[in-house]
mmCIF file of C-alpha atoms in Angstrom:
data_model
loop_
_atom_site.group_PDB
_atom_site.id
_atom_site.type_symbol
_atom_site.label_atom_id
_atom_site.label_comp_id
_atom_site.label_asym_id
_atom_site.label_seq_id
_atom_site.Cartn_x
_atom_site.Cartn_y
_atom_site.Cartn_z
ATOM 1 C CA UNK B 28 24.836 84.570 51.248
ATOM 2 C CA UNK B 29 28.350 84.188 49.893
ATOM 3 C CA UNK B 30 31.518 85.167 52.221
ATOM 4 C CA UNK B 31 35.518 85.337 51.537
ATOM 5 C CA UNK B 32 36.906 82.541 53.034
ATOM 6 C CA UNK B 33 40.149 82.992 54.343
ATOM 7 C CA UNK B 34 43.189 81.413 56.060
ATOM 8 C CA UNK B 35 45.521 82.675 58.969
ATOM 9 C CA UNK B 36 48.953 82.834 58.396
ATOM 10 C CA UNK B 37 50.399 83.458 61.808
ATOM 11 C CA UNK B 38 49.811 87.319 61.741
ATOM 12 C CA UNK B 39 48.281 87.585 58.278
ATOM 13 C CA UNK B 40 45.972 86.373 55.994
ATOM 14 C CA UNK B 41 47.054 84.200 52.989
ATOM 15 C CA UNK B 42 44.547 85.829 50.441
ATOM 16 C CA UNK B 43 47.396 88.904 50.000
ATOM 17 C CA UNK B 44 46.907 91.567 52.540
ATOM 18 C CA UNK B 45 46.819 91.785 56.141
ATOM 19 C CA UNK B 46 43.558 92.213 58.011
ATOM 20 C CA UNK B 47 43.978 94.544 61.221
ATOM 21 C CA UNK B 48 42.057 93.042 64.373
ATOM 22 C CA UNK B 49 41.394 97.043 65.466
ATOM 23 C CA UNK B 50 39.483 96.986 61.793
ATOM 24 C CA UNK B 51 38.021 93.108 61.532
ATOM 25 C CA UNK B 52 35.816 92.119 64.598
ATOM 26 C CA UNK B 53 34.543 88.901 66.102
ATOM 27 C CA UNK B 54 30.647 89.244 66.341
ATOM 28 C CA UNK B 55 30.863 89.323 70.053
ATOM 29 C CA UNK B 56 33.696 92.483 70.174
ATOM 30 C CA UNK B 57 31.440 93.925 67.447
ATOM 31 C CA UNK B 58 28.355 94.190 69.789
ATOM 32 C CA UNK B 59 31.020 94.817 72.674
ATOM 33 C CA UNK B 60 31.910 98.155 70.123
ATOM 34 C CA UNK B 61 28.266 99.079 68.932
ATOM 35 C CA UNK B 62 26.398 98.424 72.252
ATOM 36 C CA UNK B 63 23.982 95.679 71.120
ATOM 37 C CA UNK B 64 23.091 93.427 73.478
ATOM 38 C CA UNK B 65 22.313 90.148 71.443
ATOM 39 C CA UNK B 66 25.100 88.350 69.414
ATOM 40 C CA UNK B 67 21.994 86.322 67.347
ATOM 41 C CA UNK B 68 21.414 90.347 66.179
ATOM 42 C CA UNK B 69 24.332 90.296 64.187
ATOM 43 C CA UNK B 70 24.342 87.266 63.083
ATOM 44 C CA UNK B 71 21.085 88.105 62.028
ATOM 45 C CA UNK B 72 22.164 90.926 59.882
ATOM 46 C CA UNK B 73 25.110 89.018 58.563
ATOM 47 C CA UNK B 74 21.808 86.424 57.085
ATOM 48 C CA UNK B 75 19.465 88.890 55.981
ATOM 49 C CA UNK B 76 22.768 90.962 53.862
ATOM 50 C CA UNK B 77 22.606 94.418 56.381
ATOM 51 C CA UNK B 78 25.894 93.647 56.534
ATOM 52 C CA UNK B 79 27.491 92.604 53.218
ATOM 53 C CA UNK B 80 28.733 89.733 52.125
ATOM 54 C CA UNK B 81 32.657 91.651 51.629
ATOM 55 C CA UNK B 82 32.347 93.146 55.169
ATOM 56 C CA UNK B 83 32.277 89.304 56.442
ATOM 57 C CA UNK B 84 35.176 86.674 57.064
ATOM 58 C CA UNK B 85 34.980 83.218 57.559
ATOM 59 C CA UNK B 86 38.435 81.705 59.457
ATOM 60 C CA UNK B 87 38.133 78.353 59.009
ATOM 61 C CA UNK B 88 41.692 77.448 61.000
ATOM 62 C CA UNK B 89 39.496 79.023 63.666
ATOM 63 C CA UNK B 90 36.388 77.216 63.726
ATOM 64 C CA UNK B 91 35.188 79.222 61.069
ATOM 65 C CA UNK B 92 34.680 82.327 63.357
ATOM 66 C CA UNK B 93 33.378 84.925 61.642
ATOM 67 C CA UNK B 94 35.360 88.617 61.727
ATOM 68 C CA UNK B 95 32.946 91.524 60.793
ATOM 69 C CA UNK B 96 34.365 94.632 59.510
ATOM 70 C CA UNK B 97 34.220 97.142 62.014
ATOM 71 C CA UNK B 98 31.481 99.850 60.501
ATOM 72 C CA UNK B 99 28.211 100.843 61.974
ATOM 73 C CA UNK B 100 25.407 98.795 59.785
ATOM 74 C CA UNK B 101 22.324 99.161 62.632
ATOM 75 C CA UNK B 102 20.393 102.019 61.898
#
C-alpha cells in the first residue's frame, strides 16, 4: 500500500497545506473517537486498503506515526 509521506513544519505540513489535528488522527485517538477497542484493528484496515491509501499519513520527524483521517471506515 502506498501512503503520502509528509514532514512537520512546526504547525504545518511542508507538502502545501495545513493538516488540522481535530481532522488527522493518531490510530490510537482514532479508536479513542470510533470506540474500537484494538489499535492492531486499524492498522489492520490501513493494510488490507478499508481505509485508503490518501486518508493515511506517514510523519517521519515523528517516528513515522501514522495520522488517519478522521471518517468512519468500519462498517
Amino acid at each position: 500500500m502506498e501512503t503520502t509521506r509528509i514532514l512537520f513544519n512546526t504547525n504545518r505540513m511542508e507538502i502545501g497545506k495545513p493538516y488540522p489535528t481535530d481532522e488527522w488522527l493518531t490510530v490510537k485517538e482514532y479508536c479513542k473517537r470510533f470506540k474500537i477497542t484494538n489499535t492492531q484493528t486499524v492498522s489492520n484496515w490501513i493494510s488490507r486498503g478499508i481505509i485508503p491509501a490518501e486518508n493515511v499519513l506517514i510523519v517521519e520527524e515523528y517516528n513515522n506515526i501514522r495520522l488517519i483521517k478522521a471518517l468512519p471506515y468500519h462498517h
